[in-house]
Amino acid sequence: MTSSAHPRSGPPDDPPLRGRDIVCVGFSDWGKDLLTNEQHLLIRLAEHNRILFVESLGLRRPQVAGRDLKRMARRLVRGVMPAREVDGVHVLSPLVLPIHHLAWAKRFNAFVLPRLVRRAVRRLGLRDVVLWTFVPQAEVLLEPLQPRTVLYYVDDDHAAKKGIDADSFRAAEERFARRADVVMASAPELAERMRTLNDNVHEAFNVADTALFATALQDGPVDPAVAALPEPRVVFVGAIIASKIDIPLVRELSALRPGWSFAFVGPIGPGDPTTNVDGLKDLPNVHLLGHRPYEQLPEVLRGGAVAIMPYHTGGEMRSVFPMKTYEYLGAGLPVVSTSLPALADVDLIDKVATAQEMVDRIEAAMAADSPAQRAARSASVQQFSWESRMAQLGRLLGSGDQLAAGG
């Protein structure tokens, strides 16, 4: 069994990125509810590099909702404090105005942000930095930091998300992508768009902690809430957001197979405090089981018969390569998904257009599944690991060992 999902990130002997001073500007805050690819990578890279992570610049317009109000209050407190160390990464929470479509707010942020970041850089003694950003608004740091290398890591079509000023974002992206030394893109559509702006674009589809998820193949405990559900259990793991999950499709699945248990494990509404999943709560065989720590997810998947990705396929989801792709496959599960464009070349995933097709494919997958099939699925995707992504970064950005040793 093979996967033609995408080529390896680099040869296995690529040197890892080490000895570098990195200023990374993220799209999100540094939190624990749901690990992003930012955190997965930076925690690992912090073992051999010095990293300053600049939390979200507030590109989504805030809502008068509990989650956003708490976040704004937390940012006000942290915004006057120096960078704090979390998981080996220095995390800065800059005071910026989340209204980037207004000219005066842009001028304020362009004045304040570079000063806050430059002060943190001096305090940490960082030099010859790599400016690595997930958002183009980091363009205001180019002149103040004079980075040795600029990496634009396009991990999502952020401009297509609800609450983002798309015109302002796209304009900043066009300027910044042209100035980047390296661009990495997490989906084919993103890479194609970036190649119109930059000649040095590399595909970096989302990977996983494949070794961790392979432990789901071993004998061990099943998440108690999952184990309590009647079999067969169809599982979904990840953020539960109405703009991403096709709730009408899930309602159809529930009606078509009332004897199945549909287990949704993950936080509700991260990044979208107004998300409404009431359409799932009244379904007797759909179970919203809440968040689990990342290291416990193999216990969830160990109890599943099939994993699903019932996503919308338009809008922002056109260019999403879900992180759960290789988590599911690493755990050995059969996977059925709606036809996300980014997954077109992932042969191990059954892709469907309707709820009836999805239940048919799930039934066929359950009938054909076996321990040997699960082991083969898991083995075939072990190469799509965070280690492979770090090797790719090392190849593209180079090691700073000699620089650091040279004083």
Short mmCIF file of C-alpha atoms in Angstrom, two decimals:
data_model
loop_
_atom_site.label_atom_id
_atom_site.label_comp_id
_atom_site.label_asym_id
_atom_site.label_seq_id
_atom_site.Cartn_x
_atom_site.Cartn_y
_atom_site.Cartn_z
CA MET A 1 0.00 0.00 0.00
CA THR A 2 1.44 3.38 -0.99
CA SER A 3 0.50 7.05 -0.73
CA SER A 4 1.12 9.51 -3.53
CA ALA A 5 0.10 12.37 -1.24
CA HIS A 6 3.14 14.50 -1.91
CA PRO A 7 6.89 14.05 -2.14
CA ARG A 8 9.07 13.78 0.90
CA SER A 9 9.99 17.11 2.43
CA GLY A 10 13.63 16.34 1.77
CA PRO A 11 16.16 13.55 1.79
CA PRO A 12 16.47 11.76 5.15
CA ASP A 13 20.04 13.07 5.55
CA ASP A 14 19.01 16.75 5.31
CA PRO A 15 20.57 18.59 8.27
CA PRO A 16 18.00 19.85 10.79
CA LEU A 17 17.67 23.57 11.35
CA ARG A 18 19.89 24.45 14.30
CA GLY A 19 21.91 27.30 15.73
CA ARG A 20 19.58 29.97 14.34
CA ASP A 21 17.89 32.96 15.96
CA ILE A 22 14.30 33.06 14.74
CA VAL A 23 11.57 35.67 15.07
CA CYS A 24 8.30 33.96 14.16
CA VAL A 25 5.07 35.94 13.72
CA GLY A 26 2.05 33.67 14.08
CA PHE A 27 -1.57 33.81 13.01
CA SER A 28 -2.83 32.61 16.39
CA ASP A 29 -1.98 32.94 20.06
CA TRP A 30 0.17 30.39 21.83
CA GLY A 31 -2.41 28.16 23.48
CA LYS A 32 -2.99 24.61 24.55
CA ASP A 33 -6.56 23.87 23.41
CA LEU A 34 -5.53 22.91 19.92
CA LEU A 35 -1.92 22.64 18.78
CA THR A 36 -1.30 24.37 15.45
CA ASN A 37 1.48 23.58 13.03
CA GLU A 38 3.18 26.72 14.38
CA GLN A 39 3.46 25.14 17.81
CA HIS A 40 4.32 21.64 16.61
CA LEU A 41 7.27 23.00 14.66
CA LEU A 42 8.52 25.68 17.04
CA ILE A 43 8.51 23.45 20.13
CA ARG A 44 10.70 20.97 18.28
CA LEU A 45 12.95 23.62 16.74
CA ALA A 46 13.44 25.32 20.12
CA GLU A 47 15.64 22.40 21.19
CA HIS A 48 18.42 23.67 18.91
CA ASN A 49 17.45 27.26 18.02
CA ARG A 50 16.52 30.41 19.89
CA ILE A 51 12.97 31.45 19.03
CA LEU A 52 10.86 34.52 19.70
CA PHE A 53 7.22 33.86 18.82
CA VAL A 54 5.06 36.94 18.27
CA GLU A 55 1.43 36.10 18.97
CA SER A 56 -1.49 36.94 16.68
CA LEU A 57 -1.63 40.50 15.33
CA GLY A 58 -5.41 40.40 15.66
CA LEU A 59 -6.26 40.19 11.96
CA ARG A 60 -9.79 38.93 12.60
CA ARG A 61 -12.12 41.66 13.76
CA PRO A 62 -12.98 40.91 17.40
CA GLN A 63 -16.55 40.02 18.36
CA VAL A 64 -18.45 41.03 21.48
CA ALA A 65 -18.33 37.44 22.69
CA GLY A 66 -16.95 35.83 25.82
CA ARG A 67 -13.98 34.16 24.15
CA ASP A 68 -12.85 37.35 22.40
CA LEU A 69 -13.40 39.56 25.45
CA LYS A 70 -11.28 37.24 27.59
CA ARG A 71 -8.59 37.18 24.92
CA MET A 72 -8.51 40.99 24.70
CA ALA A 73 -8.26 41.31 28.50
CA ARG A 74 -5.42 38.76 28.56
CA ARG A 75 -3.62 40.62 25.76
CA LEU A 76 -3.91 43.94 27.63
CA VAL A 77 -2.22 42.39 30.66
CA ARG A 78 0.48 40.56 28.73
CA GLY A 79 1.02 43.41 26.29
CA VAL A 80 2.97 45.43 28.84
CA MET A 81 5.10 42.49 29.93
CA PRO A 82 8.32 41.14 28.41
CA ALA A 83 8.33 37.90 26.43
CA ARG A 84 7.56 34.86 28.56
CA GLU A 85 9.06 31.41 28.05
CA VAL A 86 6.64 28.60 27.20
CA ASP A 87 7.72 25.15 26.00
CA GLY A 88 11.22 26.49 25.37
CA VAL A 89 9.87 29.27 23.11
CA HIS A 90 9.91 32.97 24.08
CA VAL A 91 6.37 34.24 23.51
CA LEU A 92 5.59 37.94 23.02
CA SER A 93 2.01 39.27 23.21
CA PRO A 94 2.20 42.64 21.44
CA LEU A 95 -0.34 45.39 21.97
CA VAL A 96 -1.80 45.94 18.50
CA LEU A 97 -5.15 47.22 17.29
CA PRO A 98 -7.24 44.47 15.58
CA ILE A 99 -8.70 46.87 13.00
CA HIS A 100 -6.21 46.61 10.17
CA HIS A 101 -8.58 48.05 7.55
CA LEU A 102 -8.34 51.55 9.08
CA ALA A 103 -5.39 53.69 8.00
CA TRP A 104 -4.82 55.26 11.41
CA ALA A 105 -4.80 51.83 13.10
CA LYS A 106 -2.30 50.56 10.53
CA ARG A 107 -0.05 53.53 11.32
CA PHE A 108 -0.35 52.88 15.05
CA ASN A 109 0.55 49.20 14.65
CA ALA A 110 3.40 50.03 12.28
CA PHE A 111 4.79 52.34 14.95
CA VAL A 112 4.28 50.15 18.03
CA LEU A 113 4.88 46.59 16.80
CA PRO A 114 8.47 47.04 15.54
CA ARG A 115 9.48 48.72 18.80
CA LEU A 116 8.02 45.94 20.94
CA VAL A 117 9.61 43.21 18.84
CA ARG A 118 12.98 44.95 18.57
CA ARG A 119 13.04 45.44 22.36
CA ALA A 120 12.37 41.71 22.87
CA VAL A 121 15.08 40.83 20.33
CA ARG A 122 17.62 42.96 22.22
CA ARG A 123 16.65 41.50 25.60
CA LEU A 124 17.08 37.97 24.29
CA GLY A 125 20.32 38.77 22.50
CA LEU A 126 19.07 37.54 19.12
CA ARG A 127 21.06 38.49 16.05
CA ASP A 128 21.23 37.73 12.34
CA VAL A 129 17.64 36.63 12.68
CA VAL A 130 15.43 34.60 10.43
CA LEU A 131 12.10 36.42 10.12
CA TRP A 132 9.60 33.61 9.74
CA THR A 133 6.00 34.69 9.48
CA PHE A 134 2.62 33.13 8.88
CA VAL A 135 1.05 36.54 8.13
CA PRO A 136 2.18 39.23 5.69
CA GLN A 137 1.52 42.06 8.15
CA ALA A 138 4.99 41.25 9.51
CA GLU A 139 6.23 43.45 6.66
CA VAL A 140 6.58 46.28 9.21
CA LEU A 141 9.42 44.29 10.81
CA LEU A 142 11.59 44.06 7.70
CA GLU A 143 13.40 47.35 8.09
CA PRO A 144 13.73 47.39 11.91
CA LEU A 145 15.05 43.81 12.15
CA GLN A 146 17.08 43.66 8.94
CA PRO A 147 16.65 39.86 8.94
CA ARG A 148 19.29 37.63 7.40
CA THR A 149 16.55 35.48 5.82
CA VAL A 150 12.81 36.03 5.33
CA LEU A 151 10.47 33.02 5.26
CA TYR A 152 6.79 33.38 4.46
CA TYR A 153 4.98 30.21 5.57
CA VAL A 154 1.50 30.18 4.03
CA ASP A 155 -0.39 27.66 6.14
CA ASP A 156 -3.95 28.69 5.25
CA ASP A 157 -6.00 31.00 3.06
CA HIS A 158 -6.44 33.42 5.93
CA ALA A 159 -7.95 36.13 3.73
CA ALA A 160 -10.95 33.84 3.08
CA LYS A 161 -11.76 33.50 6.78
CA LYS A 162 -14.72 35.19 8.39
CA GLY A 163 -13.84 38.52 9.98
CA ILE A 164 -10.63 39.07 8.01
CA ASP A 165 -10.34 42.20 5.84
CA ALA A 166 -9.56 40.28 2.65
CA ASP A 167 -8.52 43.25 0.53
CA SER A 168 -6.05 44.53 3.10
CA PHE A 169 -4.67 41.04 3.69
CA ARG A 170 -4.20 40.28 -0.02
CA ALA A 171 -2.48 43.60 -0.63
CA ALA A 172 -0.05 43.01 2.24
CA GLU A 173 0.52 39.44 1.06
CA GLU A 174 1.40 40.53 -2.46
CA ARG A 175 3.97 43.02 -1.13
CA PHE A 176 5.47 40.67 1.42
CA ALA A 177 5.61 37.51 -0.72
CA ARG A 178 7.63 39.39 -3.33
CA ARG A 179 10.18 40.36 -0.68
CA ALA A 180 10.49 36.91 0.96
CA ASP A 181 13.60 34.80 0.34
CA VAL A 182 11.66 31.55 0.73
CA VAL A 183 7.93 30.80 0.58
CA MET A 184 6.42 27.57 1.90
CA ALA A 185 2.78 26.67 1.20
CA SER A 186 0.61 24.04 2.85
CA ALA A 187 -1.73 23.29 -0.08
CA PRO A 188 -1.47 23.14 -3.89
CA GLU A 189 -3.74 26.13 -4.47
CA LEU A 190 -1.71 28.26 -2.07
CA ALA A 191 1.55 27.22 -3.73
CA GLU A 192 0.16 28.03 -7.16
CA ARG A 193 -0.87 31.51 -6.06
CA MET A 194 2.47 32.15 -4.37
CA ARG A 195 4.36 31.19 -7.54
CA THR A 196 2.84 34.22 -9.24
CA LEU A 197 4.62 36.36 -6.61
CA ASN A 198 7.87 34.55 -5.85
CA ASP A 199 10.22 32.21 -7.71
CA ASN A 200 11.31 30.26 -4.60
CA VAL A 201 8.11 28.49 -3.49
CA HIS A 202 8.08 25.06 -1.84
CA GLU A 203 5.14 22.80 -1.00
CA ALA A 204 4.90 22.00 2.70
CA PHE A 205 1.66 20.09 3.14
CA ASN A 206 0.69 19.52 6.76
CA VAL A 207 2.34 16.55 8.43
CA ALA A 208 1.84 14.84 11.81
CA ASP A 209 3.47 13.20 14.78
CA THR A 210 3.14 9.92 12.93
CA ALA A 211 5.11 7.96 15.53
CA LEU A 212 2.75 9.08 18.29
CA PHE A 213 -0.35 8.18 16.30
CA ALA A 214 1.07 4.80 15.34
CA THR A 215 0.74 3.86 19.02
CA ALA A 216 -3.01 3.56 18.34
CA LEU A 217 -2.15 0.23 16.68
CA GLN A 218 -0.86 -1.14 19.96
CA ASP A 219 -2.97 -2.67 22.69
CA GLY A 220 -3.94 -0.02 25.18
CA PRO A 221 -6.78 2.00 26.67
CA VAL A 222 -9.56 3.54 24.64
CA ASP A 223 -10.76 7.00 25.60
CA PRO A 224 -13.51 6.29 28.17
CA ALA A 225 -16.12 8.55 26.56
CA VAL A 226 -15.50 6.92 23.17
CA ALA A 227 -15.51 3.42 24.65
CA ALA A 228 -18.92 4.10 26.21
CA LEU A 229 -20.51 4.69 22.80
CA PRO A 230 -22.19 1.86 20.86
CA GLU A 231 -20.24 0.43 17.93
CA PRO A 232 -19.52 1.08 15.16
CA ARG A 233 -17.90 4.39 16.06
CA VAL A 234 -17.13 6.98 13.40
CA VAL A 235 -14.68 9.53 14.76
CA PHE A 236 -13.67 13.11 14.04
CA VAL A 237 -10.80 14.76 15.89
CA GLY A 238 -10.06 18.48 15.72
CA ALA A 239 -11.57 21.94 15.96
CA ILE A 240 -15.35 21.95 15.69
CA ILE A 241 -16.14 25.09 13.73
CA ALA A 242 -19.38 25.67 11.81
CA SER A 243 -17.65 27.50 8.96
CA LYS A 244 -15.50 24.41 8.31
CA ILE A 245 -17.66 21.40 9.20
CA ASP A 246 -20.61 20.74 6.89
CA ILE A 247 -23.27 20.47 9.58
CA PRO A 248 -26.13 19.62 7.17
CA LEU A 249 -23.99 16.78 5.83
CA VAL A 250 -23.42 15.44 9.36
CA ARG A 251 -27.16 15.63 10.03
CA GLU A 252 -27.74 13.53 6.91
CA LEU A 253 -25.15 10.99 8.04
CA SER A 254 -26.86 10.76 11.41
CA ALA A 255 -30.25 10.13 9.80
CA LEU A 256 -28.94 7.62 7.26
CA ARG A 257 -27.23 5.50 9.93
CA PRO A 258 -29.02 5.99 13.27
CA GLY A 259 -27.29 2.90 14.66
CA TRP A 260 -23.81 4.37 14.26
CA SER A 261 -22.10 6.55 16.85
CA PHE A 262 -20.52 9.71 15.49
CA ALA A 263 -17.90 10.94 17.99
CA PHE A 264 -16.59 14.50 17.60
CA VAL A 265 -13.58 15.15 19.82
CA GLY A 266 -12.20 18.66 20.01
CA PRO A 267 -12.83 22.21 21.21
CA ILE A 268 -15.82 24.12 19.84
CA GLY A 269 -15.17 27.37 18.03
CA PRO A 270 -11.45 28.14 18.45
CA GLY A 271 -10.73 31.18 16.29
CA ASP A 272 -14.48 31.72 15.72
CA PRO A 273 -16.23 32.63 18.98
CA THR A 274 -19.61 32.96 17.24
CA THR A 275 -19.57 29.45 15.78
CA ASN A 276 -22.91 27.70 16.17
CA VAL A 277 -23.06 23.92 16.30
CA ASP A 278 -26.59 23.66 17.66
CA GLY A 279 -27.41 21.65 14.53
CA LEU A 280 -25.36 18.78 15.98
CA LYS A 281 -26.49 18.89 19.60
CA ASP A 282 -30.00 17.52 19.06
CA LEU A 283 -28.84 14.41 17.21
CA PRO A 284 -29.05 11.29 19.41
CA ASN A 285 -26.15 9.49 17.75
CA VAL A 286 -23.82 12.51 17.37
CA HIS A 287 -21.67 13.06 20.45
CA LEU A 288 -19.64 16.21 21.12
CA LEU A 289 -17.08 14.86 23.57
CA GLY A 290 -14.94 17.95 24.11
CA HIS A 291 -11.22 18.65 24.00
CA ARG A 292 -8.50 16.08 24.66
CA PRO A 293 -4.79 16.75 25.17
CA TYR A 294 -2.86 15.98 22.00
CA GLU A 295 -0.98 13.04 23.48
CA GLN A 296 -4.31 11.34 24.30
CA LEU A 297 -5.67 11.42 20.75
CA PRO A 298 -4.33 7.93 19.87
CA GLU A 299 -6.61 6.60 22.62
CA VAL A 300 -9.55 8.27 20.88
CA LEU A 301 -8.65 6.86 17.47
CA ARG A 302 -7.95 3.40 18.90
CA GLY A 303 -11.67 3.16 19.61
CA GLY A 304 -12.82 4.19 16.14
CA ALA A 305 -13.88 2.09 13.18
CA VAL A 306 -13.43 4.86 10.58
CA ALA A 307 -12.27 8.48 10.73
CA ILE A 308 -14.04 11.22 8.78
CA MET A 309 -13.43 14.75 7.53
CA PRO A 310 -16.94 16.09 6.75
CA TYR A 311 -15.78 19.52 5.65
CA HIS A 312 -17.16 22.17 3.36
CA THR A 313 -15.18 22.18 0.13
CA GLY A 314 -15.48 25.85 -0.87
CA GLY A 315 -14.33 29.14 0.59
CA GLU A 316 -11.35 28.90 2.92
CA MET A 317 -11.54 25.10 2.79
CA ARG A 318 -10.52 25.05 -0.88
CA SER A 319 -6.91 25.41 0.20
CA VAL A 320 -6.84 23.44 3.44
CA PHE A 321 -4.73 20.32 3.85
CA PRO A 322 -5.98 19.16 7.27
CA MET A 323 -3.36 18.26 9.87
CA LYS A 324 -5.55 15.34 10.86
CA THR A 325 -4.91 13.68 7.47
CA TYR A 326 -1.71 11.96 8.58
CA GLU A 327 -2.84 11.71 12.19
CA TYR A 328 -5.75 9.52 11.10
CA LEU A 329 -3.65 7.50 8.67
CA GLY A 330 -0.77 7.25 11.14
CA ALA A 331 -3.23 5.64 13.56
CA GLY A 332 -4.08 3.14 10.80
CA LEU A 333 -7.74 4.10 10.43
CA PRO A 334 -9.66 4.04 7.16
CA VAL A 335 -10.45 7.67 6.28
CA VAL A 336 -13.41 9.08 4.37
CA SER A 337 -13.54 12.77 3.50
CA THR A 338 -15.45 15.24 1.44
CA SER A 339 -13.54 16.12 -1.72
CA LEU A 340 -11.18 18.80 -0.46
CA PRO A 341 -9.09 19.98 -3.42
CA ALA A 342 -5.84 19.75 -1.43
CA LEU A 343 -6.42 16.02 -0.83
CA ALA A 344 -6.82 15.12 -4.50
CA ASP A 345 -3.52 13.20 -4.61
CA VAL A 346 -3.86 11.41 -1.26
CA ASP A 347 -4.77 7.96 -2.53
CA LEU A 348 -5.33 6.44 0.90
CA ILE A 349 -8.34 8.65 1.57
CA ASP A 350 -11.79 7.92 0.11
CA LYS A 351 -13.23 11.18 -1.17
CA VAL A 352 -16.98 11.71 -1.60
CA ALA A 353 -19.48 14.39 -2.61
CA THR A 354 -22.68 13.39 -0.76
CA ALA A 355 -23.80 11.95 2.56
CA GLN A 356 -25.01 8.76 0.85
CA GLU A 357 -21.61 8.27 -0.77
CA MET A 358 -19.95 8.84 2.60
CA VAL A 359 -21.98 6.18 4.43
CA ASP A 360 -21.45 3.76 1.54
CA ARG A 361 -17.67 4.29 1.67
CA ILE A 362 -17.63 4.01 5.46
CA GLU A 363 -19.48 0.69 5.28
CA ALA A 364 -17.11 -0.61 2.61
CA ALA A 365 -14.09 0.51 4.62
CA MET A 366 -15.34 -1.23 7.75
CA ALA A 367 -16.00 -4.42 5.83
CA ALA A 368 -12.53 -4.48 4.28
CA ASP A 369 -10.54 -3.32 7.31
CA SER A 370 -8.15 -5.55 9.23
CA PRO A 371 -5.17 -5.22 11.58
CA ALA A 372 -2.87 -5.82 8.61
CA GLN A 373 -4.56 -3.05 6.63
CA ARG A 374 -4.19 -0.66 9.56
CA ALA A 375 -0.52 -1.48 9.99
CA ALA A 376 0.10 -0.94 6.27
CA ARG A 377 -1.66 2.44 6.27
CA SER A 378 0.34 3.61 9.25
CA ALA A 379 3.66 2.40 7.86
CA SER A 380 3.07 4.07 4.50
CA VAL A 381 2.74 7.56 6.03
CA GLN A 382 5.48 7.51 8.66
CA GLN A 383 7.65 9.64 6.37
CA PHE A 384 5.17 12.54 6.65
CA SER A 385 6.40 13.57 10.07
CA TRP A 386 7.40 16.78 11.81
CA GLU A 387 10.97 15.56 11.54
CA SER A 388 10.65 15.58 7.75
CA ARG A 389 9.37 19.15 7.89
CA MET A 390 12.29 20.23 10.09
CA ALA A 391 14.68 18.60 7.61
CA GLN A 392 13.04 20.61 4.84
CA LEU A 393 13.49 23.81 6.85
CA GLY A 394 17.14 22.94 7.43
CA ARG A 395 17.64 22.42 3.71
CA LEU A 396 15.95 25.70 2.77
CA LEU A 397 17.27 27.95 5.52
CA GLY A 398 20.59 26.32 6.39
CA SER A 399 22.26 25.77 9.74
CA GLY A 400 23.57 28.62 11.83
CA ASP A 401 26.06 26.52 13.81
CA GLN A 402 29.12 28.17 12.28
CA LEU A 403 27.59 31.61 12.66
CA ALA A 404 26.78 31.00 16.33
CA ALA A 405 30.20 29.56 17.07
CA GLY A 406 32.01 32.35 15.25
CA GLY A 407 30.82 35.03 17.69
#
